Tab-separated table of C-alpha atoms in Angstrom:
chain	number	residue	atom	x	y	z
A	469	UNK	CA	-31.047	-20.761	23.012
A	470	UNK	CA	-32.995	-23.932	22.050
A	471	UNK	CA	-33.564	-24.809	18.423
A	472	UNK	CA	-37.316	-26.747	18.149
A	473	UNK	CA	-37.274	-29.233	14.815
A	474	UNK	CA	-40.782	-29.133	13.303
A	475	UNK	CA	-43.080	-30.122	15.218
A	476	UNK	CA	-46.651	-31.401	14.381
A	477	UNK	CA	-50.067	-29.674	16.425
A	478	UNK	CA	-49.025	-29.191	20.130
A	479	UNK	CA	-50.992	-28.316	23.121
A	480	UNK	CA	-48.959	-27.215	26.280
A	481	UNK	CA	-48.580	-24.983	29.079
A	482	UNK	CA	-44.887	-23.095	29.175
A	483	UNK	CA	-44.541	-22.893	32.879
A	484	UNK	CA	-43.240	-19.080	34.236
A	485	UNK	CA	-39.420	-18.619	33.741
A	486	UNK	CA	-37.000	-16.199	35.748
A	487	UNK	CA	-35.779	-15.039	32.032
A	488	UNK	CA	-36.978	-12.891	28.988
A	489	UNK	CA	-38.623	-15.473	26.790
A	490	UNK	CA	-38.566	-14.839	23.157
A	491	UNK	CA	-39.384	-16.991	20.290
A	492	UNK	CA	-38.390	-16.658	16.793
A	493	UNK	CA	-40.447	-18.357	14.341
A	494	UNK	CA	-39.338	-20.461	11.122
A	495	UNK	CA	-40.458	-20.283	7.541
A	496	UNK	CA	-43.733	-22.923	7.746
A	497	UNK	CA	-46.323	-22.437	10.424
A	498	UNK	CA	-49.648	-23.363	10.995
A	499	UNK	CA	-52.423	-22.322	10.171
A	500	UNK	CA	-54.649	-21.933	13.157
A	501	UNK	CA	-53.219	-20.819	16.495
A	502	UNK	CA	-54.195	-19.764	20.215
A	503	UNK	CA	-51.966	-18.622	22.908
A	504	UNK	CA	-52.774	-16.968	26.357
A	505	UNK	CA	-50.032	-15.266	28.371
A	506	UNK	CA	-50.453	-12.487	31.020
A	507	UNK	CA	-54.123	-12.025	30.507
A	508	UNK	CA	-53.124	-11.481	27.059
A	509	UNK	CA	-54.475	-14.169	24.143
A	510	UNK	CA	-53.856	-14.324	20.429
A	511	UNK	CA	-56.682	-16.360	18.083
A	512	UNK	CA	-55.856	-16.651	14.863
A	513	UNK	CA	-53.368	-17.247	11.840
A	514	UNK	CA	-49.568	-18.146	13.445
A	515	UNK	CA	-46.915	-15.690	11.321
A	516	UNK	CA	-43.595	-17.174	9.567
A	517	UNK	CA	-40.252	-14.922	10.742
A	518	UNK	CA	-41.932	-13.653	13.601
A	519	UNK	CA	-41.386	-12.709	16.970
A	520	UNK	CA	-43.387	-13.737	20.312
A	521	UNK	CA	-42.379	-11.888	23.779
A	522	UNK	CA	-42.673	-13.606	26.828
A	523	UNK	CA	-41.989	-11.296	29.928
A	524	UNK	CA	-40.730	-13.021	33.569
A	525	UNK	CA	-42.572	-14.629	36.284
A	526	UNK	CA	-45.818	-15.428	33.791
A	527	UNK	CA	-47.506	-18.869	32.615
A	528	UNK	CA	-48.355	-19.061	28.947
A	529	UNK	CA	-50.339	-22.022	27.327
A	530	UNK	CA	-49.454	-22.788	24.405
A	531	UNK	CA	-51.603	-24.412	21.146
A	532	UNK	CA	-51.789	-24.925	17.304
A	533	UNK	CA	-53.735	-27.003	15.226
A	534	UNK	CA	-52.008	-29.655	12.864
A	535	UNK	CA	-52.945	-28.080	9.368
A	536	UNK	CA	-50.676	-30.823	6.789
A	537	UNK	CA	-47.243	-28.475	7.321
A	538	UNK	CA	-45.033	-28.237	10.982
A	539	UNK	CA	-43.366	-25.484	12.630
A	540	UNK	CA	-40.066	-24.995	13.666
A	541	UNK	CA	-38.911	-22.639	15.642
A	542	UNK	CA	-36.223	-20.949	18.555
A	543	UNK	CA	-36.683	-20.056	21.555
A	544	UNK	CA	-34.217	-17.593	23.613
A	545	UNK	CA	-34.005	-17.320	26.815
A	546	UNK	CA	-32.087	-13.877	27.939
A	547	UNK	CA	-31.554	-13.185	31.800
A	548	UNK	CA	-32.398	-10.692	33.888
A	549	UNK	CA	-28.774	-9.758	34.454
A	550	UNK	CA	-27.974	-9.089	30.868
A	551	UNK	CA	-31.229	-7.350	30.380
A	552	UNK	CA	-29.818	-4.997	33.600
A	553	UNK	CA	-26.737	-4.755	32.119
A	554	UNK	CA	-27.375	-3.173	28.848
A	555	UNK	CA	-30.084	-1.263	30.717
A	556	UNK	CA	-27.758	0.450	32.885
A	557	UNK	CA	-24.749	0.696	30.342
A	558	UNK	CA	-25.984	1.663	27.527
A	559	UNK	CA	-29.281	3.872	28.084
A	560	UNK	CA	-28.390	4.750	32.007
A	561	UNK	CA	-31.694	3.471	32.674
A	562	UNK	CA	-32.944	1.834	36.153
A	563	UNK	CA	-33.674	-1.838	35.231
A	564	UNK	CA	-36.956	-1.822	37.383
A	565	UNK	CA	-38.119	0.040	35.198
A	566	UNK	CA	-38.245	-2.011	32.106
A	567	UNK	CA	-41.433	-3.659	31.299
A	568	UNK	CA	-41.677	-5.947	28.050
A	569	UNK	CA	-45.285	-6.972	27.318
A	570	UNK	CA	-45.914	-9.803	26.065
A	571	UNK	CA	-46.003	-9.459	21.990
A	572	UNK	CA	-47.502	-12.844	19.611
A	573	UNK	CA	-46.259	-12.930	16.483
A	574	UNK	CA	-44.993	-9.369	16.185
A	575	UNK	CA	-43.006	-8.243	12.548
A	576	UNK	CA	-42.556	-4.968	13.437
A	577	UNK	CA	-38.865	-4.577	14.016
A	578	UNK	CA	-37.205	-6.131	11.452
A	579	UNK	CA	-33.665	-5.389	13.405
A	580	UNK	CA	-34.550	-7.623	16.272
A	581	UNK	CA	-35.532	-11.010	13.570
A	582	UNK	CA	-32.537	-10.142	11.934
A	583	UNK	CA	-30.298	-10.506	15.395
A	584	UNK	CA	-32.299	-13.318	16.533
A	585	UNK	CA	-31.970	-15.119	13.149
A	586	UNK	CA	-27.794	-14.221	13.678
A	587	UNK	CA	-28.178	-15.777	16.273
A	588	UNK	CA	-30.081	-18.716	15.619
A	589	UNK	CA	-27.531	-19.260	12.536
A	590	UNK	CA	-24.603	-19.928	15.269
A	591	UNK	CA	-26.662	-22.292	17.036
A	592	UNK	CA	-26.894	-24.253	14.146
A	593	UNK	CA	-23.616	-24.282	12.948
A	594	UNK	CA	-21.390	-22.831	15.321
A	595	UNK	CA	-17.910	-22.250	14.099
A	596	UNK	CA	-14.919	-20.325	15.112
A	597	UNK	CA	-15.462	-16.858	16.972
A	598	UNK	CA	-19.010	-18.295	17.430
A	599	UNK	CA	-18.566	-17.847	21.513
A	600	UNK	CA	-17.551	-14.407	20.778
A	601	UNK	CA	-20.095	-13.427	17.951
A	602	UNK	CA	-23.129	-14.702	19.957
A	603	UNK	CA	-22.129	-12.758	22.993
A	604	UNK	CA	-21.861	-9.346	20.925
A	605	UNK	CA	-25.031	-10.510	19.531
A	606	UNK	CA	-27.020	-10.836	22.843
A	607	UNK	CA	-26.062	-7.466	23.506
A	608	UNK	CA	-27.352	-6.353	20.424
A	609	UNK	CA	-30.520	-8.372	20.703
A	610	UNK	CA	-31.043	-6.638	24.283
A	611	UNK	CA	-30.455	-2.905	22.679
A	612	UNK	CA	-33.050	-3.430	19.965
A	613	UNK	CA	-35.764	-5.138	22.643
A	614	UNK	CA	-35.297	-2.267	25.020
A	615	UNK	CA	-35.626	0.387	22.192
A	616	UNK	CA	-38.443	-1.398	19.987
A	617	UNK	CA	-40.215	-3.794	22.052
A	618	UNK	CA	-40.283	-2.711	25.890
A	619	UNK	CA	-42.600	0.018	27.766
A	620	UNK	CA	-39.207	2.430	27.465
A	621	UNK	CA	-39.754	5.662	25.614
A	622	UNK	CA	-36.297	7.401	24.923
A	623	UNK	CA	-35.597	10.679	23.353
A	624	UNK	CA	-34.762	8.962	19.910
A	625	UNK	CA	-33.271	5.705	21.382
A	626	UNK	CA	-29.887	7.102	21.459
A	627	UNK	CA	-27.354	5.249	23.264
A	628	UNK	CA	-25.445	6.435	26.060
A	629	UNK	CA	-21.674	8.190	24.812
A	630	UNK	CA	-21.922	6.486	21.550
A	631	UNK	CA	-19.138	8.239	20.202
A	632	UNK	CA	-15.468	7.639	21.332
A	633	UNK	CA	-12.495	5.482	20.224
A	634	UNK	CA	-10.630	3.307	21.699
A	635	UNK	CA	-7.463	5.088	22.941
A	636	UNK	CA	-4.569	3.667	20.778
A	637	UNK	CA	-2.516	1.824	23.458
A	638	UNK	CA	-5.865	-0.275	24.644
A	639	UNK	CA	-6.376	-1.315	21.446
A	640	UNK	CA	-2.871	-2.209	21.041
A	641	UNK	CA	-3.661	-4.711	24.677
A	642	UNK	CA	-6.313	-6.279	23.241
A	643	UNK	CA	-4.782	-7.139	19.522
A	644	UNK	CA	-1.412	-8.440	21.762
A	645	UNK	CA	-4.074	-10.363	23.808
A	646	UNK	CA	-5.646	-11.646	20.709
A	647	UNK	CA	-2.941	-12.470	18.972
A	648	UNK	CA	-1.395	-14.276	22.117
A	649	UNK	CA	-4.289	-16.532	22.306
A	650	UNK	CA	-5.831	-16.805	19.040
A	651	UNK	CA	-5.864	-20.936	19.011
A	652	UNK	CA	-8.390	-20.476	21.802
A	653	UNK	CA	-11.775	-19.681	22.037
A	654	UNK	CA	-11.907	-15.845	23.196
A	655	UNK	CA	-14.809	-14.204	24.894
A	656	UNK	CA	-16.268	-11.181	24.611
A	657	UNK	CA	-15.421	-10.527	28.649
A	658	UNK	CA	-11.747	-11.358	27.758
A	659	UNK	CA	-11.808	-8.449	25.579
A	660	UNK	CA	-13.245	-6.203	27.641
A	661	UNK	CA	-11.255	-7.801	30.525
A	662	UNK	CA	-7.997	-6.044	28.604
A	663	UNK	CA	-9.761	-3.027	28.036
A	664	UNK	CA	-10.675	-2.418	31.556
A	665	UNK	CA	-14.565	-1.525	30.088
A	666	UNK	CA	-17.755	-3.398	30.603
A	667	UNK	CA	-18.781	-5.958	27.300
A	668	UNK	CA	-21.268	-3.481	25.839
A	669	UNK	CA	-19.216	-0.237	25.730
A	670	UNK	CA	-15.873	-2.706	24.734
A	671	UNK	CA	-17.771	-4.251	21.823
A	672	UNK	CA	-19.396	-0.706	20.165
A	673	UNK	CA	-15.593	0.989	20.596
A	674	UNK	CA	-14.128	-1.340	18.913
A	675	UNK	CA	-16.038	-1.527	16.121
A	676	UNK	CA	-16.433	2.322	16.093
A	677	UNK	CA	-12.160	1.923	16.339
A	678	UNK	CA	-11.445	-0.842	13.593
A	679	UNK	CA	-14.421	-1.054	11.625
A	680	UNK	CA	-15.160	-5.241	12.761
A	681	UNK	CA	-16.966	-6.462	15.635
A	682	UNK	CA	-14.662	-8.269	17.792
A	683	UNK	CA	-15.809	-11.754	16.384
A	684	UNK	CA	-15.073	-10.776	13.002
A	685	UNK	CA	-11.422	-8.999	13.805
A	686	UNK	CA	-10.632	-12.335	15.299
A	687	UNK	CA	-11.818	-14.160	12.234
A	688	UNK	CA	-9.445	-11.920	10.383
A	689	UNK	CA	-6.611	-12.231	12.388
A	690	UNK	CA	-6.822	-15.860	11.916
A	691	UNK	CA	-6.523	-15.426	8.396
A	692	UNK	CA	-3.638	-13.359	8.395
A	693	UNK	CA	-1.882	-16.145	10.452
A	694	UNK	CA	-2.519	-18.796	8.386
A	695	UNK	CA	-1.765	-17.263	5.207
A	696	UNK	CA	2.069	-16.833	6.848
A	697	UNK	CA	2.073	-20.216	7.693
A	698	UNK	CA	0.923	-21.795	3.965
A	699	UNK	CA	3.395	-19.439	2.824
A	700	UNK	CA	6.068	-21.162	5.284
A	701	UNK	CA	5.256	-24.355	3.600
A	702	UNK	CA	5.906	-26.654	7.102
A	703	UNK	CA	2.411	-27.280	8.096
A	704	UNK	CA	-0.329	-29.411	6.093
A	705	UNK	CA	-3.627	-26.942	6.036
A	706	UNK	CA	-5.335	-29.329	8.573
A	707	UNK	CA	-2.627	-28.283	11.100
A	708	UNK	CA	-2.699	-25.033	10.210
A	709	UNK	CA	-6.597	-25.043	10.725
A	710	UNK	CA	-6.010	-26.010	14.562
A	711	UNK	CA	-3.337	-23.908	14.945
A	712	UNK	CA	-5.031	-20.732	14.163
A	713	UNK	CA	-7.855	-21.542	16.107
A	714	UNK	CA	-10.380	-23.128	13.616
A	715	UNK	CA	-12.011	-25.979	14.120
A	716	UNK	CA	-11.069	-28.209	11.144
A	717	UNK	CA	-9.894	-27.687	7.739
A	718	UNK	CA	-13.167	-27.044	6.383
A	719	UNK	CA	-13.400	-23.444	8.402
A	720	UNK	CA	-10.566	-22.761	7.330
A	721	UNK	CA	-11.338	-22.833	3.844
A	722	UNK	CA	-14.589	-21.513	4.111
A	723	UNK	CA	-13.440	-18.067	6.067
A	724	UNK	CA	-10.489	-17.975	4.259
A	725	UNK	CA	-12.269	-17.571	0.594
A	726	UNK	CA	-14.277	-14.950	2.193
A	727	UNK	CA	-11.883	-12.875	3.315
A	728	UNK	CA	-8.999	-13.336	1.236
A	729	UNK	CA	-11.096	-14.316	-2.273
A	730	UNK	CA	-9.278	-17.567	-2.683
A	731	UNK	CA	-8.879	-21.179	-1.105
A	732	UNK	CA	-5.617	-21.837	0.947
A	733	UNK	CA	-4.853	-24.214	-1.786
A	734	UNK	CA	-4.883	-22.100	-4.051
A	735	UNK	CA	-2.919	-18.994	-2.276
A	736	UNK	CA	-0.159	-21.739	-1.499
C-alpha cells in the first residue's frame, strides 16, 4: 500500500505492474479527469470514495486537471499469489480463470471501500495487531474483489465450507501460542501455522469460534494482561505498555478505554 498526499493536476503514464492495482480515492477530487487503461478510457468528473481497478500486465495513463482543490489518494497493490490463494481456498476456483476488468471510479460495492479504507486507516496509523489486522484484511479485500468486481459468476458468492469451528484443543494451541508471545508482533501465518490450516480458512474459524478476528482477540488479550499487571502495582503503565506488546503508553490507553470503558489510570 502507498498513501499519495494531495496532489495538484498530474499527467503520467502508470507503467504495467505484475500485481492487482487498485486505487482508493479520498474525500476532494478534481473536477475534470481522463484515464485510458486496457483499451478502456474514462472522460469526465473524478468520484470522492471511489474505487479504480487496474488488472496485470497493462499500461494506464493517467491525467486530471488542477480545478483550485487536490486529490489524495491510495493505491494497493495485491499479488498474484494472494489473489490465487483466496481463489483456490475459499471459492475452489482455478486462478486462470479470474479476470478483473479494469473499473474507474466505481461505488458500487460499498464492502470493498469499506476494507480498503480499513486498510488505508492502518497505513496511517499503524498500531498494535496492525501486522495481523491488515493481513486478515487483504484476505477480505481479495473475497469481496473476486465476488463483486471480477468476471466470476458464483451461485450466490458463497464461500467454500463456511461453516465449522475450530475444534477445541486447536484453539486452545493458538491462545497458548498467543499468550506465549503476545509482546511480539504476531502474524496471521503464525496463527494458522498452530492451527495446521491455510490463513484464509484459520482467520474465518476463528472468528466463527470466538466471535473476534484474530487481530482483535490479540488486542484483547493484551488488555487482560495489563489489567493484572496495574493491579500488581510493580510496573509504571509505560512498562506495562511494552510488555504487553503495545507500542507506547498512548496504545495502551487508547485500546484499553475501548475495551475495558476506562483509562489504566483510572482502573489502578
Amino acid at each position: 500500500m502507498e498513501y499519495n498526499t494531495p496532489q495538484p493536476a498530474s499527467d503520467f503514464v502508470h507503467p504495467p505492474l505484475a500485481c492487482l492495482m487498485v486505487v482508493l480515492t479520498g474525500k476532494i477530487f478534481p473536477e475534470r479527469t481522463d484515464h485510458r487503461c486496457d483499451n478502456e478510457r474514462y472522460t469526465g468528473d473524478g468520484l470522492p470514495q471511489a474505487v479504480n481497478l487496474l488488472p496485470p500486465g497493462v499500461e494506464s495513463q493517467w491525467r486530471w486537471r488542477y480545478t483550485g482543490d487536490f486529490t489524495d489518494s491510495t493505491h494497493y497493490q495485491l499479488s498474484p499469489a494472494l489473489v490465487s490463494k483466496v481463489a483456490e481456498e475459499a471459492f475452489d476456483l482455478d486462478p486462470a480463470r479470474i479476470q478483473f476488468p479494469v473499473r474507474y471510479y466505481d461505488q458500487s460495492s460499498p464492502e470493498v471501500i469499506k476494507t480498503l479504507a480499513a486498510l488505508r486507516h492502518e497505513l496511517v496509523t499503524g498500531g498494535p495487531g496492525g501486522r495481523l489486522c491488515a493481513e486478515s484484511l487483504a484476505n477480505v479485500l481479495v473475497v469481496q474483489l473476486i465476488r463483486q468486481m471480477s468476471n466470476w459468476q458464483g451461485s450466490g458468492g458463497g464461500i467454500r465450507g463456511a461453516g465449522g469451528r475450530l475444534p477445541r484443543h486447536t484453539l486452545q494451541a493458538v491462545e497458548e501460542y498467543i499468550h506465549a508471545h503476545l509482546d511480539q508482533n504476531i502474524s496471521l501465518a503464525d496463527l494458522a501455522g498452530v492451527a495446521h490450516l491455510s490463513e484464509f480458512h484459520f482467520a474465518r474459524l476463528f472468528k466463527q469460534t470466538t466471535g473476534l478476528p484474530p487481530y482483535q482477540f490479540v488486542i484483547h488479550q493484551r488488555v487482560e494482561r495489563a489489567k493484572r499487571l496495574i493491579a500488581a502495582g510493580q510496573l509504571s503503565l509505560v512498562q506495562i505498555a511494552i510488555e504487553v506488546g503495545f507500542s507506547d503508553q498512548s496504545q495502551l490507553n487508547r485500546h484499553f478505554k475501548r475495551v475495558v470503558g476506562i483509562t489504566p489510570k483510572r482502573f489502578n
